[in-house]
PDB file of C-alpha atoms in Angstrom:
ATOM      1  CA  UNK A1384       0.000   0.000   0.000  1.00 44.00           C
ATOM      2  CA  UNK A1385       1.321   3.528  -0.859  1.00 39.00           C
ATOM      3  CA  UNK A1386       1.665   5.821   2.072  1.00 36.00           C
ATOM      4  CA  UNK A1387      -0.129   9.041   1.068  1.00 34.00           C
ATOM      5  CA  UNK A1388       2.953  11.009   2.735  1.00 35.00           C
ATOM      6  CA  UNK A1389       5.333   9.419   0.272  1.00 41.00           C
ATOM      7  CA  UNK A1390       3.303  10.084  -2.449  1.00 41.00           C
ATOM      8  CA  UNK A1391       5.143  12.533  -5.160  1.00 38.00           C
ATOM      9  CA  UNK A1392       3.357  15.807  -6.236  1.00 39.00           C
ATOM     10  CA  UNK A1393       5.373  16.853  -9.626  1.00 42.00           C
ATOM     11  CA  UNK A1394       6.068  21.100  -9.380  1.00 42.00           C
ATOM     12  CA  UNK A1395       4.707  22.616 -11.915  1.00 43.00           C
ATOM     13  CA  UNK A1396       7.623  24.387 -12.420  1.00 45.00           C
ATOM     14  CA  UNK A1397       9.640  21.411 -13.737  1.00 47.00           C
ATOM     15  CA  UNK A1398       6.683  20.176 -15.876  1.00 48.00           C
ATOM     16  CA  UNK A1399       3.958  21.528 -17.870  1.00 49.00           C
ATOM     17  CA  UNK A1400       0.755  22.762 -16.483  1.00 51.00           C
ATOM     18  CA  UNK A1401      -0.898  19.457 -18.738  1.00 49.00           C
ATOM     19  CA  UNK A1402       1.822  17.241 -17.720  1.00 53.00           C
ATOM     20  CA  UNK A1403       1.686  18.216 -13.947  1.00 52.00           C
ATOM     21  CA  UNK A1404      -1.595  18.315 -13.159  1.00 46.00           C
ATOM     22  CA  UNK A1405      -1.754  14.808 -14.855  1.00 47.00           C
ATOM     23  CA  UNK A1406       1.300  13.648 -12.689  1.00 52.00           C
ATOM     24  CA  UNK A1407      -0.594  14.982  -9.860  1.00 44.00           C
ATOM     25  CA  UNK A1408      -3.539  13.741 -10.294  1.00 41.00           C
ATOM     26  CA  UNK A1409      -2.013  10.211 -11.165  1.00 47.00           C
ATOM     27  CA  UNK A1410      -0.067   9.881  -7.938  1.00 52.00           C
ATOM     28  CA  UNK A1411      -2.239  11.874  -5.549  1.00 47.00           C
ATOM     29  CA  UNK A1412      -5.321   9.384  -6.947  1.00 46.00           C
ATOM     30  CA  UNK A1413      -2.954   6.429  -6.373  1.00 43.00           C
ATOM     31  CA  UNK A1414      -1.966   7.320  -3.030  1.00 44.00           C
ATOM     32  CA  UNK A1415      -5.460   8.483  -1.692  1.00 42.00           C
ATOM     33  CA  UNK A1416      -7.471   5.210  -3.138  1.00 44.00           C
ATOM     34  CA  UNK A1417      -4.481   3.179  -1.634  1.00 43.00           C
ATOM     35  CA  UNK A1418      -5.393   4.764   1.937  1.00 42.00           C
ATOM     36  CA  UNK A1419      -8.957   4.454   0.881  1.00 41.00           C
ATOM     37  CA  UNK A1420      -8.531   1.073  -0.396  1.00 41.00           C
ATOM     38  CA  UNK A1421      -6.560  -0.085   2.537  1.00 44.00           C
ATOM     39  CA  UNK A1422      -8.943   1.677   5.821  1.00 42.00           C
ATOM     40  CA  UNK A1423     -11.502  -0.114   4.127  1.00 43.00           C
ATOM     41  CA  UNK A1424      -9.955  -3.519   4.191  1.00 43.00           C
ATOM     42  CA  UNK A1425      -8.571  -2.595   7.620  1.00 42.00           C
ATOM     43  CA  UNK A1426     -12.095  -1.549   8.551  1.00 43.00           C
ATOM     44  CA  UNK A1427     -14.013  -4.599   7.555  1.00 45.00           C
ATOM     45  CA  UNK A1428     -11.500  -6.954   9.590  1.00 43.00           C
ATOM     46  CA  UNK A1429     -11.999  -5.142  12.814  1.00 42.00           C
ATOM     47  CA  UNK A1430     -15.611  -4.852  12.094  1.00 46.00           C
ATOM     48  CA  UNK A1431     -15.889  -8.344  10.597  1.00 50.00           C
ATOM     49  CA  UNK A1432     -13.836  -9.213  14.450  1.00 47.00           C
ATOM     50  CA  UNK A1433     -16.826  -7.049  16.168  1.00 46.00           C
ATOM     51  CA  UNK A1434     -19.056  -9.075  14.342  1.00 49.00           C
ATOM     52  CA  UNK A1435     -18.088 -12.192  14.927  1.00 53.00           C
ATOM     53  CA  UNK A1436     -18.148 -11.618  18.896  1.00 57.00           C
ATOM     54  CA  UNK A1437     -21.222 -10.333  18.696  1.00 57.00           C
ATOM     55  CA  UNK A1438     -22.955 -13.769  17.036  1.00 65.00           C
ATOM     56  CA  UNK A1439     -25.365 -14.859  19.485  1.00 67.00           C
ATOM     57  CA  UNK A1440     -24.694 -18.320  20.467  1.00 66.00           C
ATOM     58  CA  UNK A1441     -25.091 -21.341  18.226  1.00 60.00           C
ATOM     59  CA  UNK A1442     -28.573 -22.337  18.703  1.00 67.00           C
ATOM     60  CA  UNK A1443     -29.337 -26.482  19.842  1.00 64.00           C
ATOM     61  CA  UNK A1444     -29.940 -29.014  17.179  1.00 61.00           C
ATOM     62  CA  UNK A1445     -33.356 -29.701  16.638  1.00 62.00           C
ATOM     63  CA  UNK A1446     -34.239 -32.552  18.057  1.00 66.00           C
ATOM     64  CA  UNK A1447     -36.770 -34.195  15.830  1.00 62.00           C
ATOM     65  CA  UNK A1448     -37.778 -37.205  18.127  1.00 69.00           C
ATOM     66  CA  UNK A1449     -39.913 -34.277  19.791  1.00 77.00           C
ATOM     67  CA  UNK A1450     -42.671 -34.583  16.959  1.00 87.00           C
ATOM     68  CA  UNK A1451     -45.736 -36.061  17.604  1.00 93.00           C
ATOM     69  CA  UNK A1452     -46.473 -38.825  14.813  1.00 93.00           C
ATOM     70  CA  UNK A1453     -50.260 -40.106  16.585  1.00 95.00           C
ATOM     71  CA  UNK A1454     -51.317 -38.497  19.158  1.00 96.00           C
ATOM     72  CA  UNK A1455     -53.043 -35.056  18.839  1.00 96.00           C
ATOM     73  CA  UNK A1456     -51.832 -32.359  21.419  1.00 96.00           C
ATOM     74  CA  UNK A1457     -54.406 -33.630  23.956  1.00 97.00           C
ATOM     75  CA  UNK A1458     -53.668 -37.590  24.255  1.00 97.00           C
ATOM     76  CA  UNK A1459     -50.348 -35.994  23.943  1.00 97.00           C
ATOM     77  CA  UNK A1460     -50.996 -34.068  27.489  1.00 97.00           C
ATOM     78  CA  UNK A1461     -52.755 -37.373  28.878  1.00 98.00           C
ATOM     79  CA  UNK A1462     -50.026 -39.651  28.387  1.00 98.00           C
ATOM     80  CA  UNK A1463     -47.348 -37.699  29.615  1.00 97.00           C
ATOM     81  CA  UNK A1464     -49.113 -36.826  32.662  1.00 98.00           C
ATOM     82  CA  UNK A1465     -50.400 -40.931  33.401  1.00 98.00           C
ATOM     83  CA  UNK A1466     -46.488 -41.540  32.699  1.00 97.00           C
ATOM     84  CA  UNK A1467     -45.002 -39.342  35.285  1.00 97.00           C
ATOM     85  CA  UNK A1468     -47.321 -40.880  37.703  1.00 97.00           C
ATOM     86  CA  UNK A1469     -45.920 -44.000  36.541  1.00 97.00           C
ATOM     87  CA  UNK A1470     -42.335 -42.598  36.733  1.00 96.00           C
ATOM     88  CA  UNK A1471     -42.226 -40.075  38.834  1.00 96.00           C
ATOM     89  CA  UNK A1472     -39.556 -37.394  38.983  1.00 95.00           C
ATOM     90  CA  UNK A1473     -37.651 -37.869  42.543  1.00 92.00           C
ATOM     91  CA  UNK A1474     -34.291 -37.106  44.227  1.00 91.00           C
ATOM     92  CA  UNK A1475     -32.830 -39.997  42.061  1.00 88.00           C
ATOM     93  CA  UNK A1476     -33.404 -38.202  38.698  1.00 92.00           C
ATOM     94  CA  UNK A1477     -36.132 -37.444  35.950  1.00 95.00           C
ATOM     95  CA  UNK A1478     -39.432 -38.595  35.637  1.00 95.00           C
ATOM     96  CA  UNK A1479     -40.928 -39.541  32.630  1.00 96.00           C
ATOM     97  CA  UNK A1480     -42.359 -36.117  31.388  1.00 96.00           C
ATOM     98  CA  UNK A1481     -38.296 -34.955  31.018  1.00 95.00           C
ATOM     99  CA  UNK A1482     -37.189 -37.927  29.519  1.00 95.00           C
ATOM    100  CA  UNK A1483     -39.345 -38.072  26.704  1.00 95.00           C
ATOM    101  CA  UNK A1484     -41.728 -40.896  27.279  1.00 96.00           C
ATOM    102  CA  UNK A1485     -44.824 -39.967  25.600  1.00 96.00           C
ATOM    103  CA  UNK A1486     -42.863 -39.356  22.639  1.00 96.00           C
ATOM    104  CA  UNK A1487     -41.852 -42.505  22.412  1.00 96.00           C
ATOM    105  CA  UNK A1488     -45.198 -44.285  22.914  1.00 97.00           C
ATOM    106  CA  UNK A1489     -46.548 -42.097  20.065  1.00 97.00           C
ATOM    107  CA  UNK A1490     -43.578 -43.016  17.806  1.00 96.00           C
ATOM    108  CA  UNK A1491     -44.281 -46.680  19.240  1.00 95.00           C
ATOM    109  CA  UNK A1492     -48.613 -46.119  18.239  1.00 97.00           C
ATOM    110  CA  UNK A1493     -47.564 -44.498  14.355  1.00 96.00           C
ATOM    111  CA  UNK A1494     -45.620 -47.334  14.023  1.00 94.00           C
ATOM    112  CA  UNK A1495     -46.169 -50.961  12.783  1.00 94.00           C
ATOM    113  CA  UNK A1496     -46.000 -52.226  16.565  1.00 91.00           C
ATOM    114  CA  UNK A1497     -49.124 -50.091  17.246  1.00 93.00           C
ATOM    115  CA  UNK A1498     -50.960 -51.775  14.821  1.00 92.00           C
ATOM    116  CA  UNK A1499     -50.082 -55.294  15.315  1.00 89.00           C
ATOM    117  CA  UNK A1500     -48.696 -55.484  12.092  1.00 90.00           C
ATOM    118  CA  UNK A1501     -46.610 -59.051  12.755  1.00 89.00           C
ATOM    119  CA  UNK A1502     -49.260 -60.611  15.265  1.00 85.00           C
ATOM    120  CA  UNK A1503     -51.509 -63.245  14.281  1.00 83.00           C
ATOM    121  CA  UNK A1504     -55.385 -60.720  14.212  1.00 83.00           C
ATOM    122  CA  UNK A1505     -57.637 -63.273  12.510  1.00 84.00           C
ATOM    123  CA  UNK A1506     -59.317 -65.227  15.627  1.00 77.00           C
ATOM    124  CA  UNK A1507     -60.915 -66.842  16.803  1.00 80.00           C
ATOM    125  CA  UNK A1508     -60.541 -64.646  19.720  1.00 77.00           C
ATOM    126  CA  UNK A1509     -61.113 -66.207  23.289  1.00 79.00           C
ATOM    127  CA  UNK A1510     -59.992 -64.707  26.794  1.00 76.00           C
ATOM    128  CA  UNK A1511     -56.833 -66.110  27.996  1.00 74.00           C
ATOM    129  CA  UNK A1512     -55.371 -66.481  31.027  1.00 78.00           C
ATOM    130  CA  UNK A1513     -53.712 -63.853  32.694  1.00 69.00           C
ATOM    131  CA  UNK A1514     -50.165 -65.064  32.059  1.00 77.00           C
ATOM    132  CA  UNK A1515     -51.146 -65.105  28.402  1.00 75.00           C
ATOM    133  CA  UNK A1516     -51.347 -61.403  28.520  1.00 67.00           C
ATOM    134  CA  UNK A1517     -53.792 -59.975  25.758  1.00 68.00           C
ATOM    135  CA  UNK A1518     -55.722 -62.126  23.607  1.00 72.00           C
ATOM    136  CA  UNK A1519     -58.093 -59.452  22.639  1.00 77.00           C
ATOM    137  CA  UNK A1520     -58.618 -58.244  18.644  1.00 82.00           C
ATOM    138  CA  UNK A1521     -58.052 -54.662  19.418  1.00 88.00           C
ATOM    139  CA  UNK A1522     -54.608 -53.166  17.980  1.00 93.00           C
ATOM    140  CA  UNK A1523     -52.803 -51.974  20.408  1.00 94.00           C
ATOM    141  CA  UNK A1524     -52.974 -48.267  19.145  1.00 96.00           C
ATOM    142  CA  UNK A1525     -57.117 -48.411  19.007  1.00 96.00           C
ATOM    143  CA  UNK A1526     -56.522 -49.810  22.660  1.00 96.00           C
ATOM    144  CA  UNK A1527     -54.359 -47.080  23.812  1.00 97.00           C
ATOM    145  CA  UNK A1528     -57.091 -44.319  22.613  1.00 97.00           C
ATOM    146  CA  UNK A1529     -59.655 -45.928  24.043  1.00 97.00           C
ATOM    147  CA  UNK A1530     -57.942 -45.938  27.424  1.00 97.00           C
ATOM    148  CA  UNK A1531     -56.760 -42.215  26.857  1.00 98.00           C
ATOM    149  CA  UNK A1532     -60.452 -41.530  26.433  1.00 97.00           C
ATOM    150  CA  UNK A1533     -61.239 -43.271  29.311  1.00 97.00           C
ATOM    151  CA  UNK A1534     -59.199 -41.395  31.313  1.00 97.00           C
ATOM    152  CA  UNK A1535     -60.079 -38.274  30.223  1.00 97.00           C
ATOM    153  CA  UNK A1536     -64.055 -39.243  31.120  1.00 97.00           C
ATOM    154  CA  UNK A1537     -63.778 -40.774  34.203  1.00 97.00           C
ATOM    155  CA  UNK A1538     -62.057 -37.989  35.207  1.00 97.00           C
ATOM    156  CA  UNK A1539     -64.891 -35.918  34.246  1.00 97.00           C
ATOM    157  CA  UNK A1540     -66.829 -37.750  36.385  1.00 95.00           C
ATOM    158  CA  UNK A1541     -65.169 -38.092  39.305  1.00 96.00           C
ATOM    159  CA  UNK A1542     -63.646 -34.904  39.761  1.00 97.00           C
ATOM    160  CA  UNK A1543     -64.894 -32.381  37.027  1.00 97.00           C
ATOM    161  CA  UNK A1544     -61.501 -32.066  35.375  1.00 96.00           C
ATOM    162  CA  UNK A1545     -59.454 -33.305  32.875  1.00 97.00           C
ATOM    163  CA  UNK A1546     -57.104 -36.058  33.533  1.00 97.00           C
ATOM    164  CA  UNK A1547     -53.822 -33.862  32.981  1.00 97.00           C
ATOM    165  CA  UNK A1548     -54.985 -31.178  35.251  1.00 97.00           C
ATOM    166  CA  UNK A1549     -55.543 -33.141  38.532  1.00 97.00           C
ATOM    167  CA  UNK A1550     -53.478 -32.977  41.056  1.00 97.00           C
ATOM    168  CA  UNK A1551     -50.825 -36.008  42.080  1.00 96.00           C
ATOM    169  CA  UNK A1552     -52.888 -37.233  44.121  1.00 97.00           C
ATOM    170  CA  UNK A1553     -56.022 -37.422  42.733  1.00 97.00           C
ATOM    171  CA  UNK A1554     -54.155 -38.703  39.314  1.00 98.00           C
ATOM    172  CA  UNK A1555     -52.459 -41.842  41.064  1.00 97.00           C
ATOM    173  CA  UNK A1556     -56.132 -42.901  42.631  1.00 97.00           C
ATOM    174  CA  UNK A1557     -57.499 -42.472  39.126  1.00 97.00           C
ATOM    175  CA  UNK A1558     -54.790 -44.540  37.761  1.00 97.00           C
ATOM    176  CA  UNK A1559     -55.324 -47.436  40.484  1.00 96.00           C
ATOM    177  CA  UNK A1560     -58.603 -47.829  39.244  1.00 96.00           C
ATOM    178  CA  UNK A1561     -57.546 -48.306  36.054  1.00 96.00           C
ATOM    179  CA  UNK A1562     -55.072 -50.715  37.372  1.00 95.00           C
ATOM    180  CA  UNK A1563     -57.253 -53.013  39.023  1.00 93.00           C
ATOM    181  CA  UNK A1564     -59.591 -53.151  36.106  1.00 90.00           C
ATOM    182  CA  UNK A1565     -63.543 -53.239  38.397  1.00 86.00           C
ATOM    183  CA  UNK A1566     -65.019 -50.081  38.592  1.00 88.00           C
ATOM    184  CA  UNK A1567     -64.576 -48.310  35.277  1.00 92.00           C
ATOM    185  CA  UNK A1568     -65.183 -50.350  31.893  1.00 89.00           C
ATOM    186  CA  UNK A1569     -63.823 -49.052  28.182  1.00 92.00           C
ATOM    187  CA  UNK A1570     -66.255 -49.811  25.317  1.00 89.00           C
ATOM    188  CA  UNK A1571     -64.364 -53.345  24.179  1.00 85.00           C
ATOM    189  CA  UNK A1572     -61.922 -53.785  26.347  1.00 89.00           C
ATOM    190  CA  UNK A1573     -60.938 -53.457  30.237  1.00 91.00           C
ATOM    191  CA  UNK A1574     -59.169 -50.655  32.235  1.00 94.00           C
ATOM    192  CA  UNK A1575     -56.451 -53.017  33.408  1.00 92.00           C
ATOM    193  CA  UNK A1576     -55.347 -54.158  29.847  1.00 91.00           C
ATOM    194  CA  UNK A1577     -54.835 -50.659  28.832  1.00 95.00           C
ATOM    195  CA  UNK A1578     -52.769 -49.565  32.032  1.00 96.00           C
ATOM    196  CA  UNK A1579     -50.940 -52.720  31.406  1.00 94.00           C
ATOM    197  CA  UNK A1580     -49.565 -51.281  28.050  1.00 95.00           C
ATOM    198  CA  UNK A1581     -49.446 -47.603  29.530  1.00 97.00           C
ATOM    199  CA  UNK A1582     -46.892 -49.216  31.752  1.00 97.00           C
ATOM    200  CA  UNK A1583     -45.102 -51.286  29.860  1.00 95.00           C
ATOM    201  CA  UNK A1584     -44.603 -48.306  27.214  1.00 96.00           C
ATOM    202  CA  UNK A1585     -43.668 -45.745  30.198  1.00 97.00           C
ATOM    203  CA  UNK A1586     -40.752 -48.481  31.253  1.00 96.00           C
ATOM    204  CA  UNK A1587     -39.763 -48.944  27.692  1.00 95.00           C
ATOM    205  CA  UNK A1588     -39.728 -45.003  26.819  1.00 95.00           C
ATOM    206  CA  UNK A1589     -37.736 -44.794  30.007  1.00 95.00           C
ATOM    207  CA  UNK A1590     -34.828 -46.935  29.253  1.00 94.00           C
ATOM    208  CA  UNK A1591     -35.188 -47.559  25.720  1.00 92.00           C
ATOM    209  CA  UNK A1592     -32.137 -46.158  22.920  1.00 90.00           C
ATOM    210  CA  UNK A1593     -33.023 -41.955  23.125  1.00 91.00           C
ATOM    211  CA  UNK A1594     -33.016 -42.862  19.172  1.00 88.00           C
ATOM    212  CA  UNK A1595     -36.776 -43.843  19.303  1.00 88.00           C
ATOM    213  CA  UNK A1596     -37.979 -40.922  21.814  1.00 90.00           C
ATOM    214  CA  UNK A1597     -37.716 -41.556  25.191  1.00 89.00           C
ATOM    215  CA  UNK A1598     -35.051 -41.423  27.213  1.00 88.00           C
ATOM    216  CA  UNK A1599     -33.473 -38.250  26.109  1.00 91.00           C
ATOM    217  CA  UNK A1600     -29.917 -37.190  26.363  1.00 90.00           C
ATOM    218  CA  UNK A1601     -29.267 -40.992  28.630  1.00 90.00           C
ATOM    219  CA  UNK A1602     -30.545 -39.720  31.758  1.00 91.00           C
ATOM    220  CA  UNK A1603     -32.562 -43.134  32.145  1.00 89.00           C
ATOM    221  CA  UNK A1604     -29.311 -45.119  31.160  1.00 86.00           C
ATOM    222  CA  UNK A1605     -27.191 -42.675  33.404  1.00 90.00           C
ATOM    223  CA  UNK A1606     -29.618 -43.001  36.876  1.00 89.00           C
ATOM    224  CA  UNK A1607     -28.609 -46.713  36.144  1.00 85.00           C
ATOM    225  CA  UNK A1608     -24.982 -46.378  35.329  1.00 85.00           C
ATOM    226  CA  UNK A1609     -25.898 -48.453  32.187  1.00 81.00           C
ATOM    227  CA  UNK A1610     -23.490 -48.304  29.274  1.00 81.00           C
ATOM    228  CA  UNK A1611     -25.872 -48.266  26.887  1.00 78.00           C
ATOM    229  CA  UNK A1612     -24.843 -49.490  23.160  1.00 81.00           C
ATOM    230  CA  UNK A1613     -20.851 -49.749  23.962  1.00 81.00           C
ATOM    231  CA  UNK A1614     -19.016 -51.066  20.676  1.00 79.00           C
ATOM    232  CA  UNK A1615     -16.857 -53.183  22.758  1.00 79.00           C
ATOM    233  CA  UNK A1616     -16.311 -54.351  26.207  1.00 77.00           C
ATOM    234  CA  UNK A1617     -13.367 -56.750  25.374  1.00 80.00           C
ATOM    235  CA  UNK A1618     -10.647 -54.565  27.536  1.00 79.00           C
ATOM    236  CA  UNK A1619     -12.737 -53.960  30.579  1.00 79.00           C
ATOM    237  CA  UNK A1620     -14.408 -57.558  31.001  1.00 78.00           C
ATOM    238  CA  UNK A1621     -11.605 -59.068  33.023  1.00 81.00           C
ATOM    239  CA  UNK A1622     -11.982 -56.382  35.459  1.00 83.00           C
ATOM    240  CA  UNK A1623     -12.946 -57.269  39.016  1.00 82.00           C
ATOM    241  CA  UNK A1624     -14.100 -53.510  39.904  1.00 84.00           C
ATOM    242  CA  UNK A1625     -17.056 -52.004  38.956  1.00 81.00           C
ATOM    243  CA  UNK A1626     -16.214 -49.437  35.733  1.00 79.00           C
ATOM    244  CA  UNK A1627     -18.757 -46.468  35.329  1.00 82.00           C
ATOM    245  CA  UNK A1628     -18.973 -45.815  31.472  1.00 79.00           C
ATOM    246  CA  UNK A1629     -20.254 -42.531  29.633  1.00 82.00           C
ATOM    247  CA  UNK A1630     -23.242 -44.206  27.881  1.00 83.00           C
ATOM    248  CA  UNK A1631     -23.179 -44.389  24.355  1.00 81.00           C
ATOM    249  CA  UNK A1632     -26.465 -44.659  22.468  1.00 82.00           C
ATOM    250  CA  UNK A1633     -26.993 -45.669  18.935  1.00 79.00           C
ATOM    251  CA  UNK A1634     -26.796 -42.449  17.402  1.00 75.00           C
ATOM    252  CA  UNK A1635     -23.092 -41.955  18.812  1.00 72.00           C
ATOM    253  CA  UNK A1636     -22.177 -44.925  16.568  1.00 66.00           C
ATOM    254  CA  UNK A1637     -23.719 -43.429  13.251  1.00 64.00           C
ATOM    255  CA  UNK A1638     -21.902 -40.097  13.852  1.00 58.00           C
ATOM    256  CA  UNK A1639     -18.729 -41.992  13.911  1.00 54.00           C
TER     257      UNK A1639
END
């Protein structure tokens, strides 16, 4: 860059007027779009510098497991309040609203698992006995809004509110009539089969790979100092002491 103080003004003297006031112009327009040239590269580095500091902070990936697939927003509100009852936040950690649970039983519903899609449906249909678990022709997603429905109702009767916004108490009583299965009947199926697969999905969402909803960021895996989907154990399983692992879930490996 030419310093605009070194720049060389021809006297007119020595030159012709023509000649000088080209010479002048030449080197004076040299030197002064230099400087001009050069503040405004100068300028845009300390202000591209400002800039950059002043870039808020990179926001958190979007975490798509947190999109509801089957439910609509108010079986949505249902089964993540019946779940925390079921899994209750406590001094040892989350509860099932913060981990994600009734994201994964909707993923689980929309899926082919919520409608039975590799179970024998074509009868003949006869009760079985209770270690045969369900034997009923209702897919398990139909099931599940029934129950959610009956929730919501005998709620309504009981207490004049909806399910979600009772308090603890009165949600955990509600609940234990559901689990027993005698006082409250669903239109095709019973109250106990229902919170039987409310409770089953609330474990699985709990403890299940955060890749299919629940579970989120490990905390299930990490209240259990569970490893999760390690690649290898080989060097450690020799070991006498307990080893406490980071937990790794599926989605570490496919970012690898």
């Amino acid at each position: 860059m030419i310093n605009i103080r070194e720049a060389t003004v021809v006297s007119e003297k020595d030159q012709p007027q023509s000649n000088s006031r080209r010479n002048f112009l030449k080197n004076s327009g040299i030197a002064i779009g230099g400087a001009v040239i050069g503040g405004a590269a100068i300028s845009s580095v300390f202000l591209g510098r400002k800039t950059q500091q002043a870039q808020p902070a990179a926001p958190k990936p979007v975490e798509y497991n947190q999109a509801l697939m089957f439910f609509n927003q108010e079986q949505y509100q249902i089964t993540e309040a019946a779940a925390e009852r079921i899994f209750p936040k406590d001094e040892l950690g989350p509860g099932a609203k913060e981990l994600g649970v009734a994201f994964y039983i909707d993923h689980q519903l929309a899926s082919p698992w919520g409608i039975n899609a590799r179970d024998y449906m074509m009868g003949p249909f006869v009760k079985g006995e209770p270690t045969q678990g369900n034997q009923s022709q209702m897919r398990r997603a139909d099931l599940f809004l029934l129950g959610l429905q009956g929730l919501k109702d005998y709620s309504q009767k009981k207490y004049n509110k909806d399910f979600q916004n009772l308090a603890e108490n009165e949600q955990n009583d509600v609940l234990k009539v559901f689990e027993k299965g005698e006082e409250f009947t669903l239109n095709g199926a019973t109250t106990k089969s229902f919170f039987s697969l409310l409770r089953s999905y609330t474990i699985e969402g709990v403890y299940s790979d955060p890749m299919y909803g629940g579970n989120k960021d490990m905390m299930g895996w990490k209240m259990r100092n569970y490893p999760g989907n390690q690649m290898s154990y080989t060097d450690l399983i020799e070991k006498d002491e307990f080893i406490k692992m980071e937990p790794m879930s599926l989605r570490d490996h496919m970012s690898h």
